[in-house]
PDB file of C-alpha atoms in Angstrom:
ATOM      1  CA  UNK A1462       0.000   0.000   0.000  1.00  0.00           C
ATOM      2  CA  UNK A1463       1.293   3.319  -1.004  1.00  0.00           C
ATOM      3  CA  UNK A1464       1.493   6.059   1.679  1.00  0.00           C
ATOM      4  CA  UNK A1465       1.292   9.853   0.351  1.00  0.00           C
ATOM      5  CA  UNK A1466       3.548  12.021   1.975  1.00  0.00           C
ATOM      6  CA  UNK A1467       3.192  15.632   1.621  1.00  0.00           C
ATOM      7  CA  UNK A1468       7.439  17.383   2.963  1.00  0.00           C
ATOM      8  CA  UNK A1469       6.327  20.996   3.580  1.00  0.00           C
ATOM      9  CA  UNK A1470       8.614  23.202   5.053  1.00  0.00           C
ATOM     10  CA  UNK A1471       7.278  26.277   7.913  1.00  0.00           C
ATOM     11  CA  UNK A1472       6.654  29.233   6.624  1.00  0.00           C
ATOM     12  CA  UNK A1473       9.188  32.074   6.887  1.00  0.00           C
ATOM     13  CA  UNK A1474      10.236  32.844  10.493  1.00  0.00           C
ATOM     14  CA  UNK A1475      11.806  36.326  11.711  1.00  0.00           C
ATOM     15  CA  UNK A1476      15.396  34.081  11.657  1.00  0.00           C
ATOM     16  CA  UNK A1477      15.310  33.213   8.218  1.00  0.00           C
ATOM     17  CA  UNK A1478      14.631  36.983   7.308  1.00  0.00           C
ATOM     18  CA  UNK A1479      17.532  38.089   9.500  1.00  0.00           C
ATOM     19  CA  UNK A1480      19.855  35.318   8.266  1.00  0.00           C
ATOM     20  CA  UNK A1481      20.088  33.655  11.753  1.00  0.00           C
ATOM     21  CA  UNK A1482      21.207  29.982  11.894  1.00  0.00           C
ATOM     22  CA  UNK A1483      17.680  28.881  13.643  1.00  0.00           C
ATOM     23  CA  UNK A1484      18.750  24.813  14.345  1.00  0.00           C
ATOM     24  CA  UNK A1485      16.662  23.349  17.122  1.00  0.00           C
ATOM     25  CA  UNK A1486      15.504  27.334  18.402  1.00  0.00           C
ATOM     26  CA  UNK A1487      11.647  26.960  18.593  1.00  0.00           C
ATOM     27  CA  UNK A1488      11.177  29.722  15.633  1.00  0.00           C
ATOM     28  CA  UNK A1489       8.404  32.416  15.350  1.00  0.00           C
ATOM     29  CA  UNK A1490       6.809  33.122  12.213  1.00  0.00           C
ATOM     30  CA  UNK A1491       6.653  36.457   9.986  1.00  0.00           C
ATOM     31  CA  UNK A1492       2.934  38.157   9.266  1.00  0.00           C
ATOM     32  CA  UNK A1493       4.536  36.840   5.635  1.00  0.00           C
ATOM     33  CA  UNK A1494       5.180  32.888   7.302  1.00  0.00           C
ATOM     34  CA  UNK A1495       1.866  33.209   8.301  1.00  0.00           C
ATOM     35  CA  UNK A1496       0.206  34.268   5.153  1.00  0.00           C
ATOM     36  CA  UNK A1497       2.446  31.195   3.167  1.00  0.00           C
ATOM     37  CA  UNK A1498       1.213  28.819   5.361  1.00  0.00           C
ATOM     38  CA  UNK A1499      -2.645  30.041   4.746  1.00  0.00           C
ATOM     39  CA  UNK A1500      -1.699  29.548   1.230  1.00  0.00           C
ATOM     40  CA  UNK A1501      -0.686  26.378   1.437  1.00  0.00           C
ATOM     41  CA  UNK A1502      -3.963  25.245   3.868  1.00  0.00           C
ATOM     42  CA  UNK A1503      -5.863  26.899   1.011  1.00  0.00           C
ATOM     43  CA  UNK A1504      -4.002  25.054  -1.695  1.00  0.00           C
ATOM     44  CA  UNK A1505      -4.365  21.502   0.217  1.00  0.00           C
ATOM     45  CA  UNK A1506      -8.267  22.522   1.925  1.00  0.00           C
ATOM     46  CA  UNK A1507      -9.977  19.598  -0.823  1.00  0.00           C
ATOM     47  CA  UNK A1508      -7.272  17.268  -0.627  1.00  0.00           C
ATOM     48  CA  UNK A1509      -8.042  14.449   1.794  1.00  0.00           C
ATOM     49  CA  UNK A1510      -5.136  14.205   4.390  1.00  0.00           C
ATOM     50  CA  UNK A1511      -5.586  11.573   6.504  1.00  0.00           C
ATOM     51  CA  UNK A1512      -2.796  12.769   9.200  1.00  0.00           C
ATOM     52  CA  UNK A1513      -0.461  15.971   9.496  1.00  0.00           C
ATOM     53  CA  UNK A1514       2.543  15.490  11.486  1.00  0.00           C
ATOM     54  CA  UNK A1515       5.342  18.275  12.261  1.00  0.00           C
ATOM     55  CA  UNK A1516       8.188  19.013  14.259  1.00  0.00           C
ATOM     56  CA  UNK A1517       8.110  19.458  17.525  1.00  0.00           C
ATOM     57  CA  UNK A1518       9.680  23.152  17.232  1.00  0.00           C
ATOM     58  CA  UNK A1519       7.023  25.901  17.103  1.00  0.00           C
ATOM     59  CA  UNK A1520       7.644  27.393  13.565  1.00  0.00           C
ATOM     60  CA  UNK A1521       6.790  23.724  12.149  1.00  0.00           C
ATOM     61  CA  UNK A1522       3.960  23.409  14.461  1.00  0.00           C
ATOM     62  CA  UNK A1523       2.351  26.500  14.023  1.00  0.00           C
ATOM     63  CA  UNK A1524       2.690  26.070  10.317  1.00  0.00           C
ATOM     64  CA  UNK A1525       1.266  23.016  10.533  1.00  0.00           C
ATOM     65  CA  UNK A1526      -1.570  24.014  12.442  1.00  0.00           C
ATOM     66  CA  UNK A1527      -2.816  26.689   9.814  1.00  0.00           C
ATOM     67  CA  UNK A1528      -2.744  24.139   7.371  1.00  0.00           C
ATOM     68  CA  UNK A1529      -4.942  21.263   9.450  1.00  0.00           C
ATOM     69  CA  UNK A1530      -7.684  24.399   9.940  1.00  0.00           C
ATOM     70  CA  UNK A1531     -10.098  22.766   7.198  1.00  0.00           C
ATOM     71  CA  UNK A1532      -9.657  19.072   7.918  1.00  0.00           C
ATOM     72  CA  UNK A1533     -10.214  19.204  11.514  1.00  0.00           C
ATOM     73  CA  UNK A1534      -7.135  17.070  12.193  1.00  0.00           C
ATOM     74  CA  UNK A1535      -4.738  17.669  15.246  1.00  0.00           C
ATOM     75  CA  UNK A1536      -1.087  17.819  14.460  1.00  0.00           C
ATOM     76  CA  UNK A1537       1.365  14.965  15.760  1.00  0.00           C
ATOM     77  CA  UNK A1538       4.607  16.069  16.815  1.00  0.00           C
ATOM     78  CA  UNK A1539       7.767  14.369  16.438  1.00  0.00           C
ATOM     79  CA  UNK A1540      11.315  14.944  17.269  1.00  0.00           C
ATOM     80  CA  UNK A1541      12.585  13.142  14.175  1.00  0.00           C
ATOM     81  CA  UNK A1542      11.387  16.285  11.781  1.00  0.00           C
ATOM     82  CA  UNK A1543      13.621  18.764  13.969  1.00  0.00           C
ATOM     83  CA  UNK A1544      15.629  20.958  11.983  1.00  0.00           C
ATOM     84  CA  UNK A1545      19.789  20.146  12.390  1.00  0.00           C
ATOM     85  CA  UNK A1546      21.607  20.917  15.357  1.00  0.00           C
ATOM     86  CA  UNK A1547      23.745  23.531  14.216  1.00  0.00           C
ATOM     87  CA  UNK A1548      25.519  23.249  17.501  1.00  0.00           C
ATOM     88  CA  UNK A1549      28.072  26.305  18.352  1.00  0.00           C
ATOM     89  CA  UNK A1550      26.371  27.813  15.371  1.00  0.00           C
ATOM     90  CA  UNK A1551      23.358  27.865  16.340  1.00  0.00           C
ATOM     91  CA  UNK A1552      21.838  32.037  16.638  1.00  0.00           C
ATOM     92  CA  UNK A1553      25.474  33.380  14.297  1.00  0.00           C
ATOM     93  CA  UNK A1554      24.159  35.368  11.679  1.00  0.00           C
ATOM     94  CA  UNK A1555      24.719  33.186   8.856  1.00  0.00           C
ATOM     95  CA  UNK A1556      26.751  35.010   6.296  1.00  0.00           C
ATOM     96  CA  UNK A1557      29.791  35.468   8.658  1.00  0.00           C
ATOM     97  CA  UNK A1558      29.938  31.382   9.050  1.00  0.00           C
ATOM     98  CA  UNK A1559      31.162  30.962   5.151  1.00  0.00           C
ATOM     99  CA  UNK A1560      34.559  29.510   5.461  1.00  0.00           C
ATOM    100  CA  UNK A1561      34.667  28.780   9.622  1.00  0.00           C
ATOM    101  CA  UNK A1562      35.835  25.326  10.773  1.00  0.00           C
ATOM    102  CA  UNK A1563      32.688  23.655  12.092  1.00  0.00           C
ATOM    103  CA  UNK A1564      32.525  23.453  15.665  1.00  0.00           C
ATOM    104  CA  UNK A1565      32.495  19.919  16.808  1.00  0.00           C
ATOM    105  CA  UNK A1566      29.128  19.829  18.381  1.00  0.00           C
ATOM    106  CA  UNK A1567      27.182  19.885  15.020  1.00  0.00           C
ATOM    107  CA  UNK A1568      24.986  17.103  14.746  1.00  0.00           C
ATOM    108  CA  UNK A1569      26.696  14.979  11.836  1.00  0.00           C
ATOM    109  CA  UNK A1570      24.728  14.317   8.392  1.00  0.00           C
ATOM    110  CA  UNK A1571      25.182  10.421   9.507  1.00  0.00           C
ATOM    111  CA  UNK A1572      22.692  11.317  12.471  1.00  0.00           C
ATOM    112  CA  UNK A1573      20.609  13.433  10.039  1.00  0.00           C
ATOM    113  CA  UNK A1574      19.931  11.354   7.136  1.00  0.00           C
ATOM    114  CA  UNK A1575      19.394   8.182   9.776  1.00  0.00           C
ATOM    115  CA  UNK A1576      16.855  10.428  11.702  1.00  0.00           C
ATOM    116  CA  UNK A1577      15.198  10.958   8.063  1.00  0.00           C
ATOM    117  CA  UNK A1578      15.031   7.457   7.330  1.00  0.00           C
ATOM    118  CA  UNK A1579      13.318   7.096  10.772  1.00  0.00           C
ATOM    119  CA  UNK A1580      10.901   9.160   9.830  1.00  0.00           C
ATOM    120  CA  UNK A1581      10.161   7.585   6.950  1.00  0.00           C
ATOM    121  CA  UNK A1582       9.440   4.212   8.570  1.00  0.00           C
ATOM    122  CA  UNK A1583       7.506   5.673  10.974  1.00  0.00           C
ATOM    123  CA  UNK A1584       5.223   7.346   8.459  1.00  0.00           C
ATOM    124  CA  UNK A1585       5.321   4.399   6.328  1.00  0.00           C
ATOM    125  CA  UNK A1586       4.454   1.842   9.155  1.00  0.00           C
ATOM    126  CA  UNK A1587       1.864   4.205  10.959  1.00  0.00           C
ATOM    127  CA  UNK A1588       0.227   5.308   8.449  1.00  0.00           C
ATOM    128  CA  UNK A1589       0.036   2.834   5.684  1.00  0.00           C
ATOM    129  CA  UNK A1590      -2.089   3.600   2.391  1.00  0.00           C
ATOM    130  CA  UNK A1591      -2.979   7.063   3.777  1.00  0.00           C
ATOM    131  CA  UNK A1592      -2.457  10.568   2.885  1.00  0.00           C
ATOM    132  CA  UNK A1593       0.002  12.334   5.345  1.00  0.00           C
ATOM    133  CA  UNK A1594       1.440  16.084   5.457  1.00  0.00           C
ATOM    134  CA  UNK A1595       4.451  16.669   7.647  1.00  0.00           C
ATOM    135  CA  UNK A1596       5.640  20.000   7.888  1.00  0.00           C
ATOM    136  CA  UNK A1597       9.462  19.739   9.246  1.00  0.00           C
ATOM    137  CA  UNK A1598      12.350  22.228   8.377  1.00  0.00           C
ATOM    138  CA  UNK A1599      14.479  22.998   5.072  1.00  0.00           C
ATOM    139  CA  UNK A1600      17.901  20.444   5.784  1.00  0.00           C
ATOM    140  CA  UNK A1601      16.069  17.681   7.793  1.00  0.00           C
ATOM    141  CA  UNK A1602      13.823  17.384   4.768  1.00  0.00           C
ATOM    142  CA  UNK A1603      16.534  17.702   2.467  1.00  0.00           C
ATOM    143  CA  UNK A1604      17.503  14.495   4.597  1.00  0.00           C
ATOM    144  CA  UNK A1605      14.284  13.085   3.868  1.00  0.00           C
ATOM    145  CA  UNK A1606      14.437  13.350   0.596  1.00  0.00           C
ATOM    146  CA  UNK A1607      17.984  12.558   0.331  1.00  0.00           C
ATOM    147  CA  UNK A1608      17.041   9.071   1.785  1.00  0.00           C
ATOM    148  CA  UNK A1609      13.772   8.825  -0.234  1.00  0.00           C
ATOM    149  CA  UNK A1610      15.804   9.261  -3.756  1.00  0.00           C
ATOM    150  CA  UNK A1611      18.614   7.451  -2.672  1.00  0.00           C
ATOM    151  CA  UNK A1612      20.803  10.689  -3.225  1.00  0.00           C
ATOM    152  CA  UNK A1613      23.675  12.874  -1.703  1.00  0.00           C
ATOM    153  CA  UNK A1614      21.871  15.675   0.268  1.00  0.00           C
ATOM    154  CA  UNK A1615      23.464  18.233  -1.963  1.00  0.00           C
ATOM    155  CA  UNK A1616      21.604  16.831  -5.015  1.00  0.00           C
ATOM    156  CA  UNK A1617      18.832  17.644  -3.377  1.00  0.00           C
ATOM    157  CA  UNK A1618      17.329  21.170  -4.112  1.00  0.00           C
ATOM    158  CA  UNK A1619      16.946  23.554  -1.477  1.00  0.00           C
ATOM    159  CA  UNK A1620      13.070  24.159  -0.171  1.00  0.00           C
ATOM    160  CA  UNK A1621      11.925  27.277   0.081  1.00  0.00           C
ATOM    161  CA  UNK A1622       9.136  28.106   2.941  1.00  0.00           C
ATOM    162  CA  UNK A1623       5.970  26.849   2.879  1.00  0.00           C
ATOM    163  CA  UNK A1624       7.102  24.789  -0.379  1.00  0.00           C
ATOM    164  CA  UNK A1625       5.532  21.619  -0.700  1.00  0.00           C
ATOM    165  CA  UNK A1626       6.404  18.157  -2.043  1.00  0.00           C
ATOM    166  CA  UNK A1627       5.010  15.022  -2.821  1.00  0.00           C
ATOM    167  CA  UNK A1628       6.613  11.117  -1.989  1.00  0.00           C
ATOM    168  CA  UNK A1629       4.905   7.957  -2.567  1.00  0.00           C
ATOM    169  CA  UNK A1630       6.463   6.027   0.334  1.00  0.00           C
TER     170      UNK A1630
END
């Protein structure tokens, strides 16, 4: 049975518009996040979605809980969409990072793309045959993807906020 999985990433936070390395911070969405995320509820309102999941970190929760306004579903939270641990970079405005040694407390892309293909068993196993949107973060569902296509993260294309694609897992 094939398992639809809507990858949406939150809609744009004051972080992303400051350049801030956000990591595992909880996030807060823009007045412009906000209206992204109504765009995408409004795009997906008369598609059946049978279960919306996010991250546990408020920007992907609060995105996902625009989006589950017209299907009356409650959003499931789980630490396996977080965004990277940036570690030590975690908060530096991102420009000035080009070209620093990373700090050894970054969580590696080993623990990334294994936390991706997590989350794809979980979906797949939990939610078999059904239609599910996850809204999780722009690298951890790079990950996701990564793991999906059987590709190097960096063939993956970037997601921009409140993009959405669609697996068949």
């Amino acid at each position: 049975m094939t398992t639809i999985l809507y990858l949406v990433r939150h809609g744009e936070t004051v972080d992303n518009v400051r350049q801030i390395m956000q990591g595992q911070t909880q996030g807060l969405l823009t007045g412009n996040g906000i209206l992204q995320a109504e765009r995408v509820r409004d795009e997906m309102s008369h598609t059946r979605l049978d279960a919306i999941i996010a991250s546990d970190l408020k920007r992907a929760v609060d995105t996902a809980r625009i989006i589950a306004e017209p299907h009356g579903l409650s959003v499931v939270q789980t630490p396996l969409l977080r965004e990277r641990d940036w570690g030590g970079f975690t908060g530096r405005y991102i420009p000035e990072l080009k070209g620093e040694v990373w700090p050894d407390d970054i969580e590696t892309q080993e623990n990334l793309l294994s936390r991706a293909g997590e989350f794809i068993a979980y979906v797949r196993n939990t939610f078999p045959g059904k239609k599910v949107l996850a809204v999780g973060h722009g690298i951890i569902n790079k990950a996701v993807q990564a793991v999906y296509y059987g590709k190097s993260m960096n063939e993956v294309p970037r997601m921009m906020n409140a993009e959405v694609r669609m697996l068949e897992i």
